[in-house]
Coordinates of C-alpha atoms in Angstrom, one line a residue:
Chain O
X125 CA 10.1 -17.2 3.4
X126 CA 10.1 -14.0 5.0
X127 CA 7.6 -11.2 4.1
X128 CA 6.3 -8.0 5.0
X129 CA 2.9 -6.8 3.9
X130 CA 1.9 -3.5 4.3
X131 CA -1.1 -1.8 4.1
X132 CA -2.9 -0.3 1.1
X133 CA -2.4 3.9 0.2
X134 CA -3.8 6.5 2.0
X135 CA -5.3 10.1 1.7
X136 CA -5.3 12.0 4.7
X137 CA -6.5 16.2 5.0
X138 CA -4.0 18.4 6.6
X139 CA -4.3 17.8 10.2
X140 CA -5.9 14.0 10.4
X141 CA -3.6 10.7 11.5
X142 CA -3.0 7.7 9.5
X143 CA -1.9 4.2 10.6
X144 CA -0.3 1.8 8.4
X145 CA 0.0 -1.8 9.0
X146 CA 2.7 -4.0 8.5
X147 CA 1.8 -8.1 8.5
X148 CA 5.2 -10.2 8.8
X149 CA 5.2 -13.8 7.8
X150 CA 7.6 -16.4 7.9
X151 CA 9.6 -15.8 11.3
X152 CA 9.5 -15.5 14.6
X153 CA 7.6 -12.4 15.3
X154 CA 8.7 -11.4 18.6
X155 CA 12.5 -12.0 18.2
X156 CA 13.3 -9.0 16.1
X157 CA 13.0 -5.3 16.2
X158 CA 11.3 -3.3 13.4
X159 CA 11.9 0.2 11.9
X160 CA 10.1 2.7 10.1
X161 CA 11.6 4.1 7.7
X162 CA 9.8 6.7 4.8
X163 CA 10.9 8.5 1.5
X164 CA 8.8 11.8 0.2
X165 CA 8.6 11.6 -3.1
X166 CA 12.3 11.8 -5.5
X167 CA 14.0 12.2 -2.2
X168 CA 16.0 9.8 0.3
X169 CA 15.5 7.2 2.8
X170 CA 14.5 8.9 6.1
X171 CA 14.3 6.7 9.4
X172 CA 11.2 7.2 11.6
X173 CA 11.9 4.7 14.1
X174 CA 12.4 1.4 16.2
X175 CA 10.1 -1.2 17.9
X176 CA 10.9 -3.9 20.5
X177 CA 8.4 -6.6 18.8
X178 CA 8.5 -8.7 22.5
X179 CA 8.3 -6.0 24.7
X180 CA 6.6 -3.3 22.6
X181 CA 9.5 -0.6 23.2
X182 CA 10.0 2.3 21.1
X183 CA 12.3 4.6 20.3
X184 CA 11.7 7.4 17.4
X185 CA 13.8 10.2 16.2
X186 CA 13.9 13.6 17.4
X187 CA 11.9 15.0 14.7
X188 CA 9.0 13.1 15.1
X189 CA 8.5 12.8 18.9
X190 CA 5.5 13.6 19.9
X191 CA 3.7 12.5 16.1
X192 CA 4.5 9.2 15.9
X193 CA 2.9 6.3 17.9
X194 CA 4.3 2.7 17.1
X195 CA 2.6 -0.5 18.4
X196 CA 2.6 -4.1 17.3
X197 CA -0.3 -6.9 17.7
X198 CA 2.1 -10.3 18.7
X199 CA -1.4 -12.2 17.8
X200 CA -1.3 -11.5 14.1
X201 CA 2.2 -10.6 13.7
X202 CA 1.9 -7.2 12.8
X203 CA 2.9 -3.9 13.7
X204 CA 1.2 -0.5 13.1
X205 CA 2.7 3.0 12.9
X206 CA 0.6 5.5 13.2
X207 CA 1.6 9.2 12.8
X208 CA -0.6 12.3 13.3
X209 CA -0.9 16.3 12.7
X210 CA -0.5 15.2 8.7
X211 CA 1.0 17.9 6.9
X212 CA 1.7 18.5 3.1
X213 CA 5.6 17.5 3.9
X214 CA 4.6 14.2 5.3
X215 CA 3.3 12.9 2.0
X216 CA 6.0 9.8 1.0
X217 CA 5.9 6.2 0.8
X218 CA 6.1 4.6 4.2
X219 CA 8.3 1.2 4.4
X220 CA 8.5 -1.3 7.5
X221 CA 12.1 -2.7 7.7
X222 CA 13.1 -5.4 9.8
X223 CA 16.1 -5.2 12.0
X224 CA 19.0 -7.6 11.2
X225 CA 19.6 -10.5 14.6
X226 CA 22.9 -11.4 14.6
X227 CA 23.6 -15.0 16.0
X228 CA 26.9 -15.9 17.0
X229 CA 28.7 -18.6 19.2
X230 CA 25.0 -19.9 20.2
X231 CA 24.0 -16.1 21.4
X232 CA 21.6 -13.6 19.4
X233 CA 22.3 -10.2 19.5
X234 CA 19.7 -7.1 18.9
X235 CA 19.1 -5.0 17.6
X236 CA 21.6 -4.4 14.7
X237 CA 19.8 -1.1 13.8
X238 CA 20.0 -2.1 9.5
X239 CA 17.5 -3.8 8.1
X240 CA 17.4 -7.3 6.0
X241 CA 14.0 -7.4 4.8
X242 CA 11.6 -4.7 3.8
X243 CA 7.8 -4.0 3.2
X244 CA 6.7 -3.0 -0.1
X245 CA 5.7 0.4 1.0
X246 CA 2.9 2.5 1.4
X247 CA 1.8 5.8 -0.2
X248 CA 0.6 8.1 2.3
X249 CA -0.6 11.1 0.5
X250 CA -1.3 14.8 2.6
X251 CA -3.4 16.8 0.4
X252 CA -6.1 19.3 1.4
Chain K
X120 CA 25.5 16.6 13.9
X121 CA 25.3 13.4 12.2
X122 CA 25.0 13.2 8.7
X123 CA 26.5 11.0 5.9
X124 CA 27.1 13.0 2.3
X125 CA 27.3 10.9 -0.8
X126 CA 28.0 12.4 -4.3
X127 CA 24.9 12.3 -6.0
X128 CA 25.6 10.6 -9.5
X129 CA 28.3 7.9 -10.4
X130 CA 28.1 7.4 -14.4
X131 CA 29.9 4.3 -15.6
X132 CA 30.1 2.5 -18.7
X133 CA 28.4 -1.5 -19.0
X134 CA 32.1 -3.6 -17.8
X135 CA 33.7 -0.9 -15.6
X136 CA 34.1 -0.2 -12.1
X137 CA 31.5 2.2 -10.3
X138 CA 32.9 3.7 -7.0
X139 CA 30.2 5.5 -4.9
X140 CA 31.8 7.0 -1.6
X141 CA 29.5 7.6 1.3
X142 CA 31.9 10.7 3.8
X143 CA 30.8 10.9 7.6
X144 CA 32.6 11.6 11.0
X145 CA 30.8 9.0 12.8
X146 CA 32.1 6.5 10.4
X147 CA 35.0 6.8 11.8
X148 CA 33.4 4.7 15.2
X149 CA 30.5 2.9 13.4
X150 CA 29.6 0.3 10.3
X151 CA 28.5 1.5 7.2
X152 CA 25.8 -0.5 5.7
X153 CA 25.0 0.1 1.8
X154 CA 20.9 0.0 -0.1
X155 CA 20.6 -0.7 -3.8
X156 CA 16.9 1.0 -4.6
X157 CA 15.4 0.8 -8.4
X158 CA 12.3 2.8 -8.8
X159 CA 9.4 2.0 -7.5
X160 CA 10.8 -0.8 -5.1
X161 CA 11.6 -1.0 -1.7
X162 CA 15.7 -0.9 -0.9
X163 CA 18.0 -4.1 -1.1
X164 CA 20.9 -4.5 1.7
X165 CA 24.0 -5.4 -0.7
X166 CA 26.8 -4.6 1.8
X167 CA 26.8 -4.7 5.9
X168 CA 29.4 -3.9 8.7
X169 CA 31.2 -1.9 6.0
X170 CA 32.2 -4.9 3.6
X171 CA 30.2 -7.8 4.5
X172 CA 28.0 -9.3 1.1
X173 CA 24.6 -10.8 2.3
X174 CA 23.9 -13.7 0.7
X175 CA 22.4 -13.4 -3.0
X176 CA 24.2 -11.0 -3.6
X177 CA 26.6 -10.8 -6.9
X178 CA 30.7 -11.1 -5.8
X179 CA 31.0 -8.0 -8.1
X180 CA 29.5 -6.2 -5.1
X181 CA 31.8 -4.8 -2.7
X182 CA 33.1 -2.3 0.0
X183 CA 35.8 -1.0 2.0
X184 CA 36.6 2.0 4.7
X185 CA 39.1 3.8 5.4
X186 CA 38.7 6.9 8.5
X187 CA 35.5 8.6 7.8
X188 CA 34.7 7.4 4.7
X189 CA 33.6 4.1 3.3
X190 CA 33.0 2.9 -0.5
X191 CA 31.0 0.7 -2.3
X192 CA 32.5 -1.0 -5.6
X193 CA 30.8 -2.7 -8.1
X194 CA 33.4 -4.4 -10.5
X195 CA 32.2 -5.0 -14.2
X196 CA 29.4 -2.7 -13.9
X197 CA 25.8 -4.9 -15.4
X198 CA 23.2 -2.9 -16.7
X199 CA 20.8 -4.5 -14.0
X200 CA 22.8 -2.5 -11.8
X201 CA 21.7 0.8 -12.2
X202 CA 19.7 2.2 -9.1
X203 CA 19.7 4.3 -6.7
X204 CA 22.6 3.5 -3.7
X205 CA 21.9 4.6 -0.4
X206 CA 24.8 4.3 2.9
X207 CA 23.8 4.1 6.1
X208 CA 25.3 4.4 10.1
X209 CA 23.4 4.0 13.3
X210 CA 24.3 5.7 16.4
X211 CA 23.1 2.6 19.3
X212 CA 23.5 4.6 22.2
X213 CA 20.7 7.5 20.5
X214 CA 19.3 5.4 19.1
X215 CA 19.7 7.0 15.7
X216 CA 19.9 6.0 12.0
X217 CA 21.1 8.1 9.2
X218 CA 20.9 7.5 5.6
X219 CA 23.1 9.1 2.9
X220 CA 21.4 11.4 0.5
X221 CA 21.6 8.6 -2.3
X222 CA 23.9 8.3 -5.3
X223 CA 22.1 7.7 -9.0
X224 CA 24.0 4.7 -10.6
X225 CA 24.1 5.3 -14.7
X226 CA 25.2 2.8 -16.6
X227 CA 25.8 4.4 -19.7

């Protein structure tokens, strides 16, 4: 069955980077997009943003361009999100979503930009 | 801008119908999509393309639009149901994805 495994929680100093993994299992890897979506603690779902898992393409939004690096290994199936210049506001747990692909008629379509499966999450904690 | 504005809380008693309305110009042009989150676990897709149930999903589960604003109705409310319930739209041509600020399900 389908799964995504992320990486364990992080501490990071003001300032540093931090990379978290996501492993996917039980699909074709490289037919799908993935998104990054995070959620600072009590507060909503905030969307980071999308890779093409074939061709590597990215596209993140506005307010992170420029911090947020996303790359994927088609060898092991997982993709990486990496995010740098840490500050106190970017402490939240950090999900990998998959992006829906929509078959129909004998053509796939995507991406669908919503997400059918989800990592577990990862804790990413700023603190000085 | 593009944002999506949910009420915050929905109280309902164990039997009754919960109605949690997600409000958004762009709605008007795009699918609303709907997340059922309990804490400490990632989100759950219970309604796509605005009233679509994924499979595994309860039939008590439902939603509708209507203009710019889309709802998600859960008839004969469980007690398993209370969460967290987040909308969502996405803007393809950005790209861009917004969630609603979430709506706290009580069943009292």
């Amino acid at each position: 069955q389908v799964q995504l495994v992320q990486s364990g929680a992080e501490v990071k100093k003001p300032g540093a980077s931090v990379k978290v993994s996501c492993k996917a299992f039980g699909y074709t890897f490289t037919s799908y997009y993935m998104h990054w979506v995070r959620q600072a603690p009590g507060q909503g779902l905030e969307w980071m943003g999308i890779i093409d898992l074939s061709g590597g393409f990215t596209s993140d939004a506005q307010r992170f361009q420029g911090r947020v690096t996303m790359t994927r290994d088609t060898s092991t199936s997982t993709v990486y999100m990496e995010l740098s210049s840490l500050r106190s506001e970017d402490t939240a747990v950090y999900y990998c979503a998959r992006d829906v692909l929509y078959c129909s008629g004998g053509s796939c379509y995507s991406p669908q930009y919503y997400f059918d499966y989800w990592g577990q999450g990862t804790l990413v904690t700023v603190s000085s | 801008s593009y944002e999506l504005t949910q009420p915050p809380s929905v109280s309902v008693s164990p039997g009754q119908t919960a109605r949690i309305t997600c409000s958004g110009d762009a709605l008007a042009k795009q699918y609303a999509y709907w997340y059922q989150q309990k804490p400490g676990q990632a989100p759950v897709l219970v309604i796509y393309k605005d009233s679509e149930r994924p499979s595994g999903i309860p039939e008590r589960f439902s939603g509708s639009s209507s203009g710019t604003i889309v709802t998600l109705t859960i008839s004969g409310v469980q007690a398993e149901d209370e969460a967290y319930y987040y909308c969502q739209s996405a803007d393809s041509s950005g790209p861009y994805v917004v969630f609603g600020g979430g709506t706290k399900l009580t069943v009292l």
